[in-house]
Amino acid sequence: MSFHYPFRACAVLAMAALAAAAVVPAPARAQTANAALGDARADAPKSEAVKSEAARPAGAPPAGAGSTAAVQHNPAQKGIAARAVDKVRDIFARVPCLPPKGAGKSMGSLPHVANRLIAGQPVMIIAFGSSSTQGYGSSAPEFNYPNRLAAQLKRQYPTSDITVLNRGKGGEDAPEMMRRLQAEVIDMKPDLVIWQVGTNAVLRNLDQAETARLVDEGIARIQAAGSDVVLVDSQYSPAVNAKSEGNSRMMKLLGKVAELRKIGVFPRFEVMRDWHEKQAIPVEEFIISDGLHMSDWGYACFAQLLGDDIIKSVGQIKLGIAVPSDVRAYRPM
């Protein structure tokens, strides 16, 4: 089953846009339009509200910690913005990004981020993890999840100074990440750390109890430095599903750590499984040919749903709504 909507190659661009709008459900059309307009504003030369680090291009060999890359404003910027808008519009026209049904709970409280936004202070977010944070599989750096998340937060908080740093390094799991935690995360004094971890431990048959212990230690250090933390679990993909028993055990261990530390978990595995099993989206729409890493659409939809949860959590605090500390994640089941 394919969700690619047919377009005539000879049709003019305007007709293609109308055709896309006609076949996408109303909520998805609005969502697509918002994403496209937001991206145009995100890349506009006069706007510097969010600075997002560009990850290493897809397929490049993993390197050490990336450096911050602010948007460089030049005469070609408008063309770059236009191309980005067209690409994102195409991504969501082919397969609309819809949240899992029944996903009503927030992933928990993010007090440091919320309080800084309320006070009008700069906010720094660090995306920490391995290749799916780095962006392996995306067609360009702007389509990895940290950059897509930055664009979404910019749309939501246009007057805020929000920086999203990509600290993903392909091939790593908890042992390697712990060695660079201090210099590349804690020393940056982030307000929020989004930590994607555990998949490589499953794929390599590492000691999962030791992995969980290291993650617990890392979270404790991040919290002691005054940062909010959100964990991101494994991706639903053929390579991970082939290790289903180990993956289930790893996710349970991470869930226990999150419960102990009273932090949020974004249930990426369940969200992606919902795409396939309940929304009938073919796996090849969100996973590339290596059977593990996400496509442009996969990264974009993951970032959007993660961003929605962050925005909801921050909004509840800004409105004075008490969020129970044991609410760690929404459950799409």
CSV table of C-alpha atoms in Angstrom, one decimal:
chain,number,residue,atom,x,y,z
A,1,MET,CA,0.0,0.0,0.0
A,2,SER,CA,1.4,3.4,-1.0
A,3,PHE,CA,0.5,6.8,0.4
A,4,HIS,CA,2.3,8.7,-2.4
A,5,TYR,CA,-0.4,10.9,-4.0
A,6,PRO,CA,-0.1,11.0,-7.8
A,7,PHE,CA,1.1,14.2,-9.5
A,8,ARG,CA,1.4,14.8,-13.2
A,9,ALA,CA,5.0,15.5,-14.1
A,10,CYS,CA,3.9,18.0,-16.8
A,11,ALA,CA,1.5,19.9,-14.6
A,12,VAL,CA,2.4,23.4,-13.6
A,13,LEU,CA,3.5,24.0,-10.0
A,14,ALA,CA,0.2,25.7,-9.1
A,15,MET,CA,-1.8,22.8,-10.3
A,16,ALA,CA,0.4,20.4,-8.4
A,17,ALA,CA,-0.2,22.4,-5.2
A,18,LEU,CA,-4.0,22.4,-5.8
A,19,ALA,CA,-4.0,18.6,-6.4
A,20,ALA,CA,-2.0,18.0,-3.2
A,21,ALA,CA,-4.5,20.2,-1.2
A,22,ALA,CA,-7.4,18.3,-2.7
A,23,VAL,CA,-6.2,14.8,-1.6
A,24,VAL,CA,-4.9,15.6,1.8
A,25,PRO,CA,-7.5,15.7,4.7
A,26,ALA,CA,-8.4,19.1,6.0
A,27,PRO,CA,-6.4,18.8,9.3
A,28,ALA,CA,-3.4,17.6,7.3
A,29,ARG,CA,-3.8,20.4,4.8
A,30,ALA,CA,-3.8,23.0,7.6
A,31,GLN,CA,-0.8,21.3,9.2
A,32,THR,CA,1.1,21.3,5.9
A,33,ALA,CA,0.3,24.9,5.3
A,34,ASN,CA,1.4,25.8,8.8
A,35,ALA,CA,4.7,23.9,8.4
A,36,ALA,CA,5.4,25.5,5.1
A,37,LEU,CA,4.6,29.0,6.3
A,38,GLY,CA,6.6,28.4,9.5
A,39,ASP,CA,9.6,27.3,7.5
A,40,ALA,CA,9.5,30.4,5.4
A,41,ARG,CA,9.5,32.5,8.5
A,42,ALA,CA,12.1,30.2,10.1
A,43,ASP,CA,14.5,30.9,7.2
A,44,ALA,CA,13.7,34.6,6.7
A,45,PRO,CA,16.8,36.8,6.8
A,46,LYS,CA,15.6,39.1,9.5
A,47,SER,CA,14.6,36.4,12.0
A,48,GLU,CA,17.2,35.1,14.4
A,49,ALA,CA,14.8,33.9,17.2
A,50,VAL,CA,16.0,30.3,16.8
A,51,LYS,CA,19.5,29.2,15.9
A,52,SER,CA,19.7,25.5,15.0
A,53,GLU,CA,22.8,23.6,14.4
A,54,ALA,CA,23.1,21.8,11.1
A,55,ALA,CA,24.0,18.2,11.4
A,56,ARG,CA,26.6,16.4,9.3
A,57,PRO,CA,25.1,15.6,5.8
A,58,ALA,CA,23.4,12.3,5.4
A,59,GLY,CA,25.8,9.4,4.8
A,60,ALA,CA,28.9,11.3,6.0
A,61,PRO,CA,31.1,9.3,8.5
A,62,PRO,CA,30.3,10.1,12.1
A,63,ALA,CA,32.5,12.8,13.6
A,64,GLY,CA,32.9,14.3,17.0
A,65,ALA,CA,30.6,16.8,18.6
A,66,GLY,CA,29.2,19.2,16.1
A,67,SER,CA,29.6,22.9,16.4
A,68,THR,CA,26.8,25.4,16.6
A,69,ALA,CA,25.8,26.7,13.1
A,70,ALA,CA,23.7,29.8,13.0
A,71,VAL,CA,21.8,30.7,9.9
A,72,GLN,CA,24.0,32.7,7.6
A,73,HIS,CA,22.1,35.6,6.0
A,74,ASN,CA,23.0,36.2,2.4
A,75,PRO,CA,21.3,37.1,-0.9
A,76,ALA,CA,20.7,33.4,-1.7
A,77,GLN,CA,18.8,32.9,1.6
A,78,LYS,CA,15.4,33.5,0.0
A,79,GLY,CA,16.0,30.8,-2.5
A,80,ILE,CA,17.1,28.4,0.2
A,81,ALA,CA,13.9,29.2,2.2
A,82,ALA,CA,11.7,28.7,-0.9
A,83,ARG,CA,13.3,25.3,-1.6
A,84,ALA,CA,12.9,24.2,2.0
A,85,VAL,CA,9.2,25.2,2.0
A,86,ASP,CA,8.6,23.2,-1.2
A,87,LYS,CA,10.4,20.2,0.2
A,88,VAL,CA,8.4,20.2,3.5
A,89,ARG,CA,5.2,20.8,1.6
A,90,ASP,CA,6.0,17.8,-0.5
A,91,ILE,CA,6.9,15.6,2.5
A,92,PHE,CA,3.6,16.2,4.2
A,93,ALA,CA,1.5,16.1,1.0
A,94,ARG,CA,2.7,12.6,0.3
A,95,VAL,CA,2.0,11.3,3.8
A,96,PRO,CA,0.2,13.6,6.3
A,97,CYS,CA,1.7,13.7,9.8
A,98,LEU,CA,-1.1,12.8,12.1
A,99,PRO,CA,-0.8,12.1,15.9
A,100,PRO,CA,-1.7,8.7,17.3
A,101,LYS,CA,-5.3,8.4,18.2
A,102,GLY,CA,-5.9,8.7,21.9
A,103,ALA,CA,-2.7,10.6,22.6
A,104,GLY,CA,-4.1,12.9,25.2
A,105,LYS,CA,-1.4,13.1,27.9
A,106,SER,CA,1.6,15.4,28.1
A,107,MET,CA,5.0,13.8,28.6
A,108,GLY,CA,5.3,15.7,31.8
A,109,SER,CA,6.5,19.0,33.2
A,110,LEU,CA,9.3,21.1,31.7
A,111,PRO,CA,9.7,23.8,34.4
A,112,HIS,CA,13.1,25.2,33.4
A,113,VAL,CA,12.1,25.7,29.8
A,114,ALA,CA,8.7,27.2,30.7
A,115,ASN,CA,10.0,29.6,33.3
A,116,ARG,CA,12.7,30.9,31.0
A,117,LEU,CA,10.1,31.5,28.3
A,118,ILE,CA,7.8,33.2,30.7
A,119,ALA,CA,10.6,35.5,31.8
A,120,GLY,CA,11.7,36.3,28.3
A,121,GLN,CA,15.1,34.7,28.7
A,122,PRO,CA,17.0,32.7,26.1
A,123,VAL,CA,16.4,29.0,26.0
A,124,MET,CA,18.9,26.4,25.0
A,125,ILE,CA,17.9,22.8,24.0
A,126,ILE,CA,20.4,20.1,23.3
A,127,ALA,CA,19.5,17.0,21.2
A,128,PHE,CA,21.8,14.3,22.5
A,129,GLY,CA,22.0,10.9,21.0
A,130,SER,CA,23.4,8.8,18.2
A,131,SER,CA,22.8,8.6,14.4
A,132,SER,CA,19.0,9.2,14.4
A,133,THR,CA,19.8,12.5,16.3
A,134,GLN,CA,22.7,13.3,14.0
A,135,GLY,CA,20.3,12.8,11.1
A,136,TYR,CA,21.6,9.8,9.2
A,137,GLY,CA,19.1,9.1,6.4
A,138,SER,CA,17.9,12.6,5.9
A,139,SER,CA,18.4,14.1,2.5
A,140,ALA,CA,19.9,17.4,3.9
A,141,PRO,CA,20.8,18.7,7.4
A,142,GLU,CA,17.6,20.9,7.5
A,143,PHE,CA,15.5,17.8,7.5
A,144,ASN,CA,17.0,16.1,10.6
A,145,TYR,CA,14.9,16.1,13.7
A,146,PRO,CA,16.7,18.8,15.7
A,147,ASN,CA,16.4,21.3,12.9
A,148,ARG,CA,12.8,20.5,12.2
A,149,LEU,CA,12.1,20.9,16.0
A,150,ALA,CA,13.9,24.3,15.9
A,151,ALA,CA,11.7,25.5,13.1
A,152,GLN,CA,8.5,24.4,14.9
A,153,LEU,CA,9.5,26.1,18.2
A,154,LYS,CA,10.3,29.2,16.2
A,155,ARG,CA,6.7,29.2,14.8
A,156,GLN,CA,5.3,28.8,18.3
A,157,TYR,CA,7.5,31.3,20.1
A,158,PRO,CA,8.5,33.8,17.4
A,159,THR,CA,9.8,36.4,19.8
A,160,SER,CA,11.9,34.0,21.9
A,161,ASP,CA,15.6,33.4,21.6
A,162,ILE,CA,15.7,29.6,21.4
A,163,THR,CA,18.8,27.6,20.4
A,164,VAL,CA,18.7,24.0,19.4
A,165,LEU,CA,22.1,22.2,19.3
A,166,ASN,CA,22.6,18.9,17.7
A,167,ARG,CA,24.8,16.6,19.7
A,168,GLY,CA,24.1,13.4,17.9
A,169,LYS,CA,27.0,11.1,17.0
A,170,GLY,CA,26.4,8.0,14.9
A,171,GLY,CA,27.2,4.6,16.3
A,172,GLU,CA,27.1,5.6,20.0
A,173,ASP,CA,25.2,4.4,23.0
A,174,ALA,CA,25.3,5.2,26.7
A,175,PRO,CA,29.0,4.3,27.4
A,176,GLU,CA,30.3,6.6,24.6
A,177,MET,CA,27.8,9.3,25.3
A,178,MET,CA,28.7,9.4,29.0
A,179,ARG,CA,32.3,10.2,28.0
A,180,ARG,CA,31.2,13.4,26.3
A,181,LEU,CA,28.3,14.3,28.5
A,182,GLN,CA,30.1,16.9,30.5
A,183,ALA,CA,31.8,18.8,27.7
A,184,GLU,CA,29.1,18.6,25.1
A,185,VAL,CA,26.0,18.8,27.2
A,186,ILE,CA,26.3,19.9,30.8
A,187,ASP,CA,29.0,22.6,30.2
A,188,MET,CA,26.6,24.2,27.6
A,189,LYS,CA,24.1,24.9,30.5
A,190,PRO,CA,21.0,23.7,28.5
A,191,ASP,CA,17.5,24.2,29.7
A,192,LEU,CA,16.3,21.0,28.1
A,193,VAL,CA,18.2,17.9,27.1
A,194,ILE,CA,16.4,15.5,24.7
A,195,TRP,CA,18.3,12.2,25.1
A,196,GLN,CA,17.8,9.5,22.5
A,197,VAL,CA,19.5,6.4,23.7
A,198,GLY,CA,19.2,2.6,23.9
A,199,THR,CA,18.8,1.5,20.3
A,200,ASN,CA,22.5,0.6,19.7
A,201,ALA,CA,22.6,-1.2,23.0
A,202,VAL,CA,19.8,-3.5,21.7
A,203,LEU,CA,21.4,-3.9,18.2
A,204,ARG,CA,24.8,-4.8,19.7
A,205,ASN,CA,23.5,-7.0,22.5
A,206,LEU,CA,25.1,-4.8,25.2
A,207,ASP,CA,24.4,-5.2,28.9
A,208,GLN,CA,21.1,-3.5,29.2
A,209,ALA,CA,21.1,-3.2,32.9
A,210,GLU,CA,24.5,-1.4,32.7
A,211,THR,CA,23.1,0.8,29.9
A,212,ALA,CA,20.2,1.7,32.2
A,213,ARG,CA,22.5,2.4,35.1
A,214,LEU,CA,24.6,4.8,32.9
A,215,VAL,CA,21.5,6.6,31.7
A,216,ASP,CA,20.3,7.0,35.3
A,217,GLU,CA,23.7,8.4,36.2
A,218,GLY,CA,23.7,10.8,33.3
A,219,ILE,CA,20.2,12.0,34.0
A,220,ALA,CA,21.1,12.7,37.6
A,221,ARG,CA,24.1,14.8,36.5
A,222,ILE,CA,22.0,16.7,34.0
A,223,GLN,CA,19.3,17.4,36.6
A,224,ALA,CA,21.8,18.5,39.1
A,225,ALA,CA,23.0,21.1,36.6
A,226,GLY,CA,19.5,22.5,36.5
A,227,SER,CA,18.2,21.1,33.2
A,228,ASP,CA,14.9,19.4,32.2
A,229,VAL,CA,15.3,16.0,30.6
A,230,VAL,CA,13.3,14.0,28.1
A,231,LEU,CA,14.2,10.5,27.0
A,232,VAL,CA,13.5,9.2,23.5
A,233,ASP,CA,13.4,5.4,23.1
A,234,SER,CA,14.1,3.2,20.1
A,235,GLN,CA,12.7,3.5,16.6
A,236,TYR,CA,10.1,1.1,15.2
A,237,SER,CA,12.1,-0.4,12.3
A,238,PRO,CA,12.9,-3.8,10.8
A,239,ALA,CA,16.4,-3.9,12.4
A,240,VAL,CA,15.0,-3.1,15.8
A,241,ASN,CA,12.0,-5.4,15.4
A,242,ALA,CA,14.3,-8.3,14.7
A,243,LYS,CA,15.5,-7.8,18.3
A,244,SER,CA,12.1,-7.4,19.7
A,245,GLU,CA,12.7,-9.2,23.0
A,246,GLY,CA,15.8,-7.2,23.8
A,247,ASN,CA,14.1,-4.0,22.7
A,248,SER,CA,11.1,-4.6,24.9
A,249,ARG,CA,13.4,-5.2,27.9
A,250,MET,CA,15.5,-2.0,27.1
A,251,MET,CA,12.4,0.2,26.9
A,252,LYS,CA,11.1,-1.2,30.2
A,253,LEU,CA,14.4,-0.4,31.9
A,254,LEU,CA,14.4,3.1,30.5
A,255,GLY,CA,10.8,3.6,31.7
A,256,LYS,CA,11.9,2.6,35.2
A,257,VAL,CA,14.7,5.1,35.1
A,258,ALA,CA,12.4,7.8,33.9
A,259,GLU,CA,9.9,7.0,36.7
A,260,LEU,CA,12.6,7.1,39.3
A,261,ARG,CA,14.0,10.5,38.0
A,262,LYS,CA,10.5,11.8,37.3
A,263,ILE,CA,11.3,12.8,33.7
A,264,GLY,CA,9.4,12.6,30.4
A,265,VAL,CA,9.7,9.8,27.8
A,266,PHE,CA,8.7,10.4,24.3
A,267,PRO,CA,7.6,6.9,23.2
A,268,ARG,CA,9.1,7.0,19.7
A,269,PHE,CA,8.7,3.2,19.2
A,270,GLU,CA,5.0,3.2,19.9
A,271,VAL,CA,4.4,6.4,17.9
A,272,MET,CA,6.2,4.8,14.8
A,273,ARG,CA,4.4,1.5,15.3
A,274,ASP,CA,1.1,3.5,15.2
A,275,TRP,CA,2.1,4.9,11.9
A,276,HIS,CA,2.4,1.5,10.4
A,277,GLU,CA,-0.1,-0.7,12.2
A,278,LYS,CA,-2.9,1.8,12.8
A,279,GLN,CA,-2.4,4.5,10.1
A,280,ALA,CA,-1.4,1.9,7.5
A,281,ILE,CA,1.7,3.8,6.4
A,282,PRO,CA,4.2,1.5,4.7
A,283,VAL,CA,7.5,1.2,6.6
A,284,GLU,CA,9.4,2.3,3.6
A,285,GLU,CA,7.7,5.7,3.9
A,286,PHE,CA,9.4,6.5,7.2
A,287,ILE,CA,12.5,4.1,7.2
A,288,ILE,CA,15.2,4.2,4.6
A,289,SER,CA,16.6,1.1,2.8
A,290,ASP,CA,19.0,0.2,5.6
A,291,GLY,CA,16.0,-0.9,7.7
A,292,LEU,CA,17.0,1.3,10.7
A,293,HIS,CA,17.2,5.0,10.1
A,294,MET,CA,14.4,7.4,9.4
A,295,SER,CA,13.6,9.2,6.1
A,296,ASP,CA,12.8,12.9,5.7
A,297,TRP,CA,9.2,12.2,6.5
A,298,GLY,CA,10.0,10.1,9.5
A,299,TYR,CA,12.3,12.8,11.0
A,300,ALA,CA,9.8,15.6,10.2
A,301,CYS,CA,6.8,13.8,11.7
A,302,PHE,CA,8.8,12.7,14.8
A,303,ALA,CA,10.0,16.2,15.3
A,304,GLN,CA,6.5,17.7,14.9
A,305,LEU,CA,4.9,15.3,17.4
A,306,LEU,CA,7.8,15.8,19.9
A,307,GLY,CA,7.5,19.5,19.5
A,308,ASP,CA,3.7,19.4,20.1
A,309,ASP,CA,4.4,17.6,23.4
A,310,ILE,CA,7.0,20.2,24.5
A,311,ILE,CA,4.7,23.0,23.6
A,312,LYS,CA,1.8,21.4,25.5
A,313,SER,CA,4.0,20.8,28.6
A,314,VAL,CA,5.3,24.4,28.6
A,315,GLY,CA,1.8,25.8,28.0
A,316,GLN,CA,0.4,24.0,31.0
A,317,ILE,CA,3.0,25.5,33.3
A,318,LYS,CA,2.5,29.0,31.7
A,319,LEU,CA,-1.2,28.7,32.4
A,320,GLY,CA,-0.6,27.6,36.0
A,321,ILE,CA,-1.8,24.1,35.5
A,322,ALA,CA,-0.1,21.5,37.8
A,323,VAL,CA,1.4,18.7,35.8
A,324,PRO,CA,1.9,15.5,37.9
A,325,SER,CA,5.5,14.5,38.1
A,326,ASP,CA,4.7,10.9,37.3
A,327,VAL,CA,3.1,11.8,34.0
A,328,ARG,CA,6.0,10.7,31.8
A,329,ALA,CA,4.6,10.1,28.4
A,330,TYR,CA,1.4,9.9,26.4
A,331,ARG,CA,0.4,6.5,25.4
A,332,PRO,CA,-0.9,6.1,21.9
A,333,MET,CA,-2.4,2.6,22.5
